[in-house]
JSON list of C-alpha atoms in Angstrom, two decimals:
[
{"chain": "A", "resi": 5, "resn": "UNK", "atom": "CA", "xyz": [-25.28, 6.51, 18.94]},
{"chain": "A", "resi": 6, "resn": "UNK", "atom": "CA", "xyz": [-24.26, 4.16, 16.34]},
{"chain": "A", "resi": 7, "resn": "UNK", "atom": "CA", "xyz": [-22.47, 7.95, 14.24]},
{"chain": "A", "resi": 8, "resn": "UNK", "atom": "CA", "xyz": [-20.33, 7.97, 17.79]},
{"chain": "A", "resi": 9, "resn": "UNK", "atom": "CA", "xyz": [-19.55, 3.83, 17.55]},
{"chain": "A", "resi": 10, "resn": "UNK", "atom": "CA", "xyz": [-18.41, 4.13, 13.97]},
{"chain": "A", "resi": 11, "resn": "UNK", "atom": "CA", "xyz": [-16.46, 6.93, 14.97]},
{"chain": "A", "resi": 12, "resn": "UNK", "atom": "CA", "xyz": [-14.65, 5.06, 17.88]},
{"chain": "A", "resi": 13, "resn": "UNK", "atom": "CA", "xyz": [-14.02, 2.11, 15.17]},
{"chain": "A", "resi": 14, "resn": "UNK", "atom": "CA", "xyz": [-12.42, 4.51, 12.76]},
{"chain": "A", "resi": 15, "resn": "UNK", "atom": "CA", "xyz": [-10.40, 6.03, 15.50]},
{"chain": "A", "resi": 16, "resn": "UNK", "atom": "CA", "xyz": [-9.33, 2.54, 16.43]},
{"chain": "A", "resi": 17, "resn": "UNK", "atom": "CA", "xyz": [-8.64, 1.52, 13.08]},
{"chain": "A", "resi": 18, "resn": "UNK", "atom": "CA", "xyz": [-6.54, 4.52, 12.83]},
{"chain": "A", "resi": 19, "resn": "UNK", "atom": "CA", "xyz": [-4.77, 3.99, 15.81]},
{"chain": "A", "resi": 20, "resn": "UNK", "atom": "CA", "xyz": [-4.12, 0.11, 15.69]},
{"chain": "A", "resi": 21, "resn": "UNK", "atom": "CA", "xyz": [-2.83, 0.53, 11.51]},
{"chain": "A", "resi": 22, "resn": "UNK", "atom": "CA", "xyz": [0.32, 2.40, 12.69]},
{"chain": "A", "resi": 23, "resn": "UNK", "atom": "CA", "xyz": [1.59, -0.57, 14.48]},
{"chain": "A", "resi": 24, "resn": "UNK", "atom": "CA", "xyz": [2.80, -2.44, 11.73]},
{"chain": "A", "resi": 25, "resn": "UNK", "atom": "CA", "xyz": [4.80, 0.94, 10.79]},
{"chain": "A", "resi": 26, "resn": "UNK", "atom": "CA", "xyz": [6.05, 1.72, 13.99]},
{"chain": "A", "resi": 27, "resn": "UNK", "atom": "CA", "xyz": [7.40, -2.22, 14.70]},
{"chain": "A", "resi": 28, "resn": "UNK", "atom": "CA", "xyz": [9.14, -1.53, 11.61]},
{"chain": "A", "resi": 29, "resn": "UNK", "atom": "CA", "xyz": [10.91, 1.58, 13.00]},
{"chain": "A", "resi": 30, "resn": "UNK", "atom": "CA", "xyz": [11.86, 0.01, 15.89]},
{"chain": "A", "resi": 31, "resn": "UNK", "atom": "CA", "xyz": [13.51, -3.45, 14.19]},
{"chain": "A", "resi": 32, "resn": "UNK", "atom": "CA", "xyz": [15.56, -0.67, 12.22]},
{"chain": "A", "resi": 33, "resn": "UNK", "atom": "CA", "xyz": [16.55, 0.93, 15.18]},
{"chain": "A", "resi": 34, "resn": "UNK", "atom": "CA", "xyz": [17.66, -2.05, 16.83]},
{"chain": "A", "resi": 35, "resn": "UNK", "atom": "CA", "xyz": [19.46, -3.34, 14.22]},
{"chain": "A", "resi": 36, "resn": "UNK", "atom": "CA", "xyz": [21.31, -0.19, 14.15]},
{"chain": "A", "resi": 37, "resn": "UNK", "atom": "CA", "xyz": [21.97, -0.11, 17.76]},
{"chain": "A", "resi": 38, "resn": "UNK", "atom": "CA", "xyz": [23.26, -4.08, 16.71]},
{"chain": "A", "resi": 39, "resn": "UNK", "atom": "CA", "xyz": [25.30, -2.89, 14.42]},
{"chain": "A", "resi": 40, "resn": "UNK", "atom": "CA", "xyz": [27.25, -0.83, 16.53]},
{"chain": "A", "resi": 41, "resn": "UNK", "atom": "CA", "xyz": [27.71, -2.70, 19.23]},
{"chain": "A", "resi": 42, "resn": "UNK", "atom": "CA", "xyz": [29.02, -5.44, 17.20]},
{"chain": "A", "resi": 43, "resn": "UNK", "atom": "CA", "xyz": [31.94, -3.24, 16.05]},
{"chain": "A", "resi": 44, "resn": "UNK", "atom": "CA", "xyz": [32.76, -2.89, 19.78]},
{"chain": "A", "resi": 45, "resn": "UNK", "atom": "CA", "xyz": [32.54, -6.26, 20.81]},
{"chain": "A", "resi": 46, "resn": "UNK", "atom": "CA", "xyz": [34.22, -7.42, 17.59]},
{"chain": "A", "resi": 47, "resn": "UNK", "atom": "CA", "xyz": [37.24, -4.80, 18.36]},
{"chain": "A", "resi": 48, "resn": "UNK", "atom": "CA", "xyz": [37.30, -6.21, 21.82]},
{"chain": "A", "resi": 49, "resn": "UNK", "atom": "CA", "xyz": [37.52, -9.98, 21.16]},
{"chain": "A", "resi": 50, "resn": "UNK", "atom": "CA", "xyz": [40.57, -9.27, 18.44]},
{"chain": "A", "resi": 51, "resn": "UNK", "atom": "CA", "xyz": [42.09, -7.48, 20.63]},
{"chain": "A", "resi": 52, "resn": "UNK", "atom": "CA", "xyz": [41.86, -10.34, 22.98]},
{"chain": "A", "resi": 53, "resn": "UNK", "atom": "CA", "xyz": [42.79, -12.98, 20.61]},
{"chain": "A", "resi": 54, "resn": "UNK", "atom": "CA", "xyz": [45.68, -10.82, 19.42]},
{"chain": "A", "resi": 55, "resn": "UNK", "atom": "CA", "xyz": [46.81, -11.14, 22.83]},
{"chain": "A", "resi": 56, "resn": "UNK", "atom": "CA", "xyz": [46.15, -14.61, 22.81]},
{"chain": "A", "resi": 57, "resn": "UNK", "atom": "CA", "xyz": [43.01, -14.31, 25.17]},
{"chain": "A", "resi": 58, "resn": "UNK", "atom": "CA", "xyz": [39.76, -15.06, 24.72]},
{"chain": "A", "resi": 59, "resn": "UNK", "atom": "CA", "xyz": [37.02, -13.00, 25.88]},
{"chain": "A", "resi": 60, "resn": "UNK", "atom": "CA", "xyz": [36.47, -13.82, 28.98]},
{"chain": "A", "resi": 61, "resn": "UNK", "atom": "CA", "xyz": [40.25, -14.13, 29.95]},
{"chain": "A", "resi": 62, "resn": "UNK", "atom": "CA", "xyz": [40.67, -10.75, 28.70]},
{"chain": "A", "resi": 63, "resn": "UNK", "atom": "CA", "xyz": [37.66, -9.42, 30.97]},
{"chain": "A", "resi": 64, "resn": "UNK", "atom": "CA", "xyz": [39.55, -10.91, 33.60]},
{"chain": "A", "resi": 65, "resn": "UNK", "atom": "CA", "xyz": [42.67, -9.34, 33.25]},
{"chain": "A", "resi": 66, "resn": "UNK", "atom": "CA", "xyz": [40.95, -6.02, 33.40]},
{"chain": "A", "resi": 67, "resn": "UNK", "atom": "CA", "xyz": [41.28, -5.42, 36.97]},
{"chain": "A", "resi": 68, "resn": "UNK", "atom": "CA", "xyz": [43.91, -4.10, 39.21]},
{"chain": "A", "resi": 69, "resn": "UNK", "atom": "CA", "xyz": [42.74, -0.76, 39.35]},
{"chain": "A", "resi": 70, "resn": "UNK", "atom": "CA", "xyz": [39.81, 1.55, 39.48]},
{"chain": "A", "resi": 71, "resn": "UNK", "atom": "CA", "xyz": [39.65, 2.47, 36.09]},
{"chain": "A", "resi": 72, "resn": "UNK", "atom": "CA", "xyz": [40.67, -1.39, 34.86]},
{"chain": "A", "resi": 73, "resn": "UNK", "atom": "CA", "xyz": [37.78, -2.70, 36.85]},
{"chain": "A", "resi": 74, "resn": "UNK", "atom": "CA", "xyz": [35.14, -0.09, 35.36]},
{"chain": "A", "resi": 75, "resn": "UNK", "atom": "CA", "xyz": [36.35, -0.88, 31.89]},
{"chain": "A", "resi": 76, "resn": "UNK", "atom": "CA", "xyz": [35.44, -4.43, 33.00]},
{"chain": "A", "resi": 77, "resn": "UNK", "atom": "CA", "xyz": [32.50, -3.56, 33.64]},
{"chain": "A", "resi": 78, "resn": "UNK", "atom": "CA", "xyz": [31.81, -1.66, 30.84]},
{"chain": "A", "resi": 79, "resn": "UNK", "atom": "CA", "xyz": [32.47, -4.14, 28.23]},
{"chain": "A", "resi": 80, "resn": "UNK", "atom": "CA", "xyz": [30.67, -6.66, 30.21]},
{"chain": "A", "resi": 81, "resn": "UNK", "atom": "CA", "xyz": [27.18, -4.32, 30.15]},
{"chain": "A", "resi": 82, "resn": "UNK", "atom": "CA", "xyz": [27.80, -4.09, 26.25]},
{"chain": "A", "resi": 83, "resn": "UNK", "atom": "CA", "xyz": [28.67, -7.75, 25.93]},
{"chain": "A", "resi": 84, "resn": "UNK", "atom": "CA", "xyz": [25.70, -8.56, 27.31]},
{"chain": "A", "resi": 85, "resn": "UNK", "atom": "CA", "xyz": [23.38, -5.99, 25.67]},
{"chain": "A", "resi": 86, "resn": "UNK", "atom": "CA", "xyz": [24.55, -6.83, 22.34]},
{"chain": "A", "resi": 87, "resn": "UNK", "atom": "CA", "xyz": [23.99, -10.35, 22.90]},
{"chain": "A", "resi": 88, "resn": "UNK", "atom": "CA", "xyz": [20.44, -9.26, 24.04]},
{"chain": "A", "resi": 89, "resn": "UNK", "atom": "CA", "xyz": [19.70, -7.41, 21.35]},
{"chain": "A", "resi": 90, "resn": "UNK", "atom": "CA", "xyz": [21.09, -9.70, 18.75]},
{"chain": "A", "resi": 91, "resn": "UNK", "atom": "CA", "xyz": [18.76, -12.25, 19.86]},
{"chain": "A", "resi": 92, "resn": "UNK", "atom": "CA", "xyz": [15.96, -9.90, 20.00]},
{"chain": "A", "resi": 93, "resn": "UNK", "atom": "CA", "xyz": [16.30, -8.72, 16.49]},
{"chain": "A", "resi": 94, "resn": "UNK", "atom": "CA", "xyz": [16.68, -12.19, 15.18]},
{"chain": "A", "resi": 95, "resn": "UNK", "atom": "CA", "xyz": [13.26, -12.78, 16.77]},
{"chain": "A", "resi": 96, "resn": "UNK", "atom": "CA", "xyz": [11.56, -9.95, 15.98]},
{"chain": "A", "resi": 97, "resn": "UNK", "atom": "CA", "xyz": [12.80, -10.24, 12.06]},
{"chain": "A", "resi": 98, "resn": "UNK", "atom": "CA", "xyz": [11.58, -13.69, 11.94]},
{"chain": "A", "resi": 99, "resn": "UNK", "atom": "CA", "xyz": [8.10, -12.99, 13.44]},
{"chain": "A", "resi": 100, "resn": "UNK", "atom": "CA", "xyz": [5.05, -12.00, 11.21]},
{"chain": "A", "resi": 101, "resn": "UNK", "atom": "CA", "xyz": [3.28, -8.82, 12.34]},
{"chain": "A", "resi": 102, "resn": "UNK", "atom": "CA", "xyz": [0.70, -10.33, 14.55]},
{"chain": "A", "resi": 103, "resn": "UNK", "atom": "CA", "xyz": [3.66, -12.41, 16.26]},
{"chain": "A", "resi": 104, "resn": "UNK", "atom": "CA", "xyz": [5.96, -9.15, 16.23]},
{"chain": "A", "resi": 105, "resn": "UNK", "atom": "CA", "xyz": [2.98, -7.49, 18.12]},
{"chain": "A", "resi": 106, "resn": "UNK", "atom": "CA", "xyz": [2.61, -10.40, 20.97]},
{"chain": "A", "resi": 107, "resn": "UNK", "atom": "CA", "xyz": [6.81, -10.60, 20.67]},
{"chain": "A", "resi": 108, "resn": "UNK", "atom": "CA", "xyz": [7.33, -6.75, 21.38]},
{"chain": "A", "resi": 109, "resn": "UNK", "atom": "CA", "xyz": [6.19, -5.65, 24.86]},
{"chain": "A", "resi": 110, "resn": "UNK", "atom": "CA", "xyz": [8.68, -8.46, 26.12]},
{"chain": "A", "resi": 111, "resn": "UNK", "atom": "CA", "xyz": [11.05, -7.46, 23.87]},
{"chain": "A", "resi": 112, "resn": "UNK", "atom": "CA", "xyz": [11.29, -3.89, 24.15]},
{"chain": "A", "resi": 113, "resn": "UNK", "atom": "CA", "xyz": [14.30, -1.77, 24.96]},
{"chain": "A", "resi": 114, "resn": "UNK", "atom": "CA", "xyz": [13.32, 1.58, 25.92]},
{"chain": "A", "resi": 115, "resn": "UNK", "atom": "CA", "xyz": [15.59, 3.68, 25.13]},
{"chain": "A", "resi": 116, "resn": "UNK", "atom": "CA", "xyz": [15.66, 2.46, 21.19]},
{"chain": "A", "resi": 117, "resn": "UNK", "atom": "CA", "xyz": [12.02, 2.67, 21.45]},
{"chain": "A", "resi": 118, "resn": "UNK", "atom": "CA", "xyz": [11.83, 6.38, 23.00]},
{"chain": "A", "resi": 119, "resn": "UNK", "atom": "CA", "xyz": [14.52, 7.27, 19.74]},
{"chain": "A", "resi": 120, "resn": "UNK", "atom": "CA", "xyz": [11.89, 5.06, 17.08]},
{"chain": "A", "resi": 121, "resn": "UNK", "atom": "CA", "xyz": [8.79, 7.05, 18.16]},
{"chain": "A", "resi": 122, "resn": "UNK", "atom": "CA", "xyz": [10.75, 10.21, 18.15]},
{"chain": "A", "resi": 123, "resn": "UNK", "atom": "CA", "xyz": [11.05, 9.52, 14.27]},
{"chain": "A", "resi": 124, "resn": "UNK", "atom": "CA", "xyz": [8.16, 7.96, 13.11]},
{"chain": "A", "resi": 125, "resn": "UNK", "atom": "CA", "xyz": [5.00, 9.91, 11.85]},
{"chain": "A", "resi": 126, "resn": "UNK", "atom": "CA", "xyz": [1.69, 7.56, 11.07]},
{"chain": "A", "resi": 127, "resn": "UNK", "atom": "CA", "xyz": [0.64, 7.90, 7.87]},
{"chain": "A", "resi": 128, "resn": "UNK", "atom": "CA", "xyz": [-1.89, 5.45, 5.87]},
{"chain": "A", "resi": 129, "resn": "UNK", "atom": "CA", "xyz": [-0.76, 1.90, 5.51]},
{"chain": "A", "resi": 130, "resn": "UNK", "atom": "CA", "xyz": [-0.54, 0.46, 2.42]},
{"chain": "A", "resi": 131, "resn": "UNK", "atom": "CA", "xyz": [0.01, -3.22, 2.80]},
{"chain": "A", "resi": 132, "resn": "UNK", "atom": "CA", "xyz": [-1.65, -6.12, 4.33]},
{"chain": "A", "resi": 133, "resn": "UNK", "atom": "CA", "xyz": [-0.66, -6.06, 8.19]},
{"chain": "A", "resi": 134, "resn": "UNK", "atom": "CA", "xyz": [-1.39, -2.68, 8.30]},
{"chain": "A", "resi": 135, "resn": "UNK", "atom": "CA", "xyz": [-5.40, -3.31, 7.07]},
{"chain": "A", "resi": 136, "resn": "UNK", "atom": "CA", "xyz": [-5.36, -6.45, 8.89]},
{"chain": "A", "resi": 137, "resn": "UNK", "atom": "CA", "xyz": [-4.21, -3.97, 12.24]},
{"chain": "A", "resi": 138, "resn": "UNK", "atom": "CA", "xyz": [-6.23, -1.39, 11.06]},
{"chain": "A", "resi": 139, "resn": "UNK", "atom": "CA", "xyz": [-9.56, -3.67, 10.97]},
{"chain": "A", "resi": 140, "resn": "UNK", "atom": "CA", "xyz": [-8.93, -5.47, 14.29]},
{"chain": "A", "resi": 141, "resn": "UNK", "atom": "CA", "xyz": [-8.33, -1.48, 15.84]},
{"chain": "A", "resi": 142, "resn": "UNK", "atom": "CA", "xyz": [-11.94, -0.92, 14.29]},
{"chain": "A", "resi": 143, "resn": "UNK", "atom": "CA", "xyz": [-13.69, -3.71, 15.64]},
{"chain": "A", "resi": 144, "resn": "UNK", "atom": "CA", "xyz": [-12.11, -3.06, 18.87]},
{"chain": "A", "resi": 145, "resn": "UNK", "atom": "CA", "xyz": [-13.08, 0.59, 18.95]},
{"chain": "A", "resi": 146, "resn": "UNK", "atom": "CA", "xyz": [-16.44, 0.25, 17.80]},
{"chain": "A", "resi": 147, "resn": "UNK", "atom": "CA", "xyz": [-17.16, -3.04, 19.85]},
{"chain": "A", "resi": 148, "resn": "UNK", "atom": "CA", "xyz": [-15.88, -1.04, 23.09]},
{"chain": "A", "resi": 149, "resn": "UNK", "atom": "CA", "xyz": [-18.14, 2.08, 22.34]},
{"chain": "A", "resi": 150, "resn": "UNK", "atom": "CA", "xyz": [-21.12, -0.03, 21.64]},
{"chain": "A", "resi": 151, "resn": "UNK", "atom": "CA", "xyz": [-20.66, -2.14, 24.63]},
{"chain": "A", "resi": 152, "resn": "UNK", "atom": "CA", "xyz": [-20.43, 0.78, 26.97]},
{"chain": "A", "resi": 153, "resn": "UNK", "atom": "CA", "xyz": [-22.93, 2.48, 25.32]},
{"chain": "A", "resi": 154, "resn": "UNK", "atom": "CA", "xyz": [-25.42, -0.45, 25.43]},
{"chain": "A", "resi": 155, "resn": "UNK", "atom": "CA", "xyz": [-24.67, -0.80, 28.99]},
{"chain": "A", "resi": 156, "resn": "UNK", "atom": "CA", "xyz": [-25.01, 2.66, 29.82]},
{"chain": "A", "resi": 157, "resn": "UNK", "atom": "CA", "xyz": [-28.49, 2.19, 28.13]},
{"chain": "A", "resi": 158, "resn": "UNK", "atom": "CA", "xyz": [-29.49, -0.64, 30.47]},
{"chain": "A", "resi": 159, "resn": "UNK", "atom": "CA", "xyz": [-28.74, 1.56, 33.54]},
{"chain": "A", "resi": 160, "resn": "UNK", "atom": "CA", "xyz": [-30.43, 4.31, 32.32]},
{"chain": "A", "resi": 161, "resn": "UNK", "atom": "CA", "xyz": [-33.86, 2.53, 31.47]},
{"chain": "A", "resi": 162, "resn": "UNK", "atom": "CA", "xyz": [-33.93, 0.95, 34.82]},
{"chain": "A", "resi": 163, "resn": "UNK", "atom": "CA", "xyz": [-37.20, 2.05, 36.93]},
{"chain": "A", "resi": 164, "resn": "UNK", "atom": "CA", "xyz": [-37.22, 2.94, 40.65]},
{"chain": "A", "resi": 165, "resn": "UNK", "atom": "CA", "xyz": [-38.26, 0.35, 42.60]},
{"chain": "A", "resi": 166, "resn": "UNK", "atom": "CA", "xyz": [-41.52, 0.52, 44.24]},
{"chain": "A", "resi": 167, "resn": "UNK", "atom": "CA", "xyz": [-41.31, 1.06, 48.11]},
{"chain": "A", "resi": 168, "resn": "UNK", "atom": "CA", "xyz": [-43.88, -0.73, 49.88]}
]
């Protein structure tokens, strides 16, 4: 029984030690996706200024026609997601791993996510956050095993009661 516990802590430990990894992945991914979008937005905005706009004048003037008015609302969806994710990597950077991993769920795009785990393959951390994961993942494991186990136990000792 305890062979099966210690084998659900390992598993655990396993498991939870890749997070400090993957996080990583993912803040590279999103500043990628960041970086990009910055070059759009920052083409956009001198084009505006050139024109002697600024950015939301020039949104405006991008109606009048089907094809003006989807543009608009084109660069309005990347405005807007760029300004997301900027101020989700800035977060994310500044937050320890424990922090990162209370941060993430709320801060997760998907689709930069899907790409990150597409790309990463666990492998055996090597630094503090990823032991400090990786015993937290064991205690959970084997704490959960033993718990079920134990109650499992209980149920099973219980005698019939007695009809009179």
């Amino acid at each position: 029984m305890r062979l099966l516990a210690l084998a659900a802590g390992l598993a655990g430990a396993g498991a939870m030690a890749q997070f400090p990894e993957a996080s990583q992945h993912y803040v590279q991914r999103l500043a990628g996706a960041v970086d990009e979008l910055s070059v759009v937005v920052a083409d956009f905005d001198r084009s505006a200024q050139s024109a002697g706009l600024t950015r939301d004048e020039a949104l405006a003037e991008l109606s009048g026609s089907t094809f003006l008015a989807a543009r608009n609302a084109d660069m309005t969806r990347t405005i807007t997601r760029y300004e997301a994710l900027s101020s989700d990597l800035t977060l994310l950077r500044e937050a320890g791993p424990v922090e990162r991993a209370l941060l993430l769920p709320a801060r997760l795009d998907t689709e930069i996510g899907r790409r990150a785990l597409e790309d990463f393959h666990p492998a055996l951390p090597l630094t503090a956050s990823g032991a400090g994961f990786a015993g937290v993942g064991f205690l959970a494991g084997y704490g959960l095993l033993a718990l079920v186990m134990a109650a499992a136990g209980r149920v099973m000792r219980r005698r019939p009661v007695a009809e009179t």
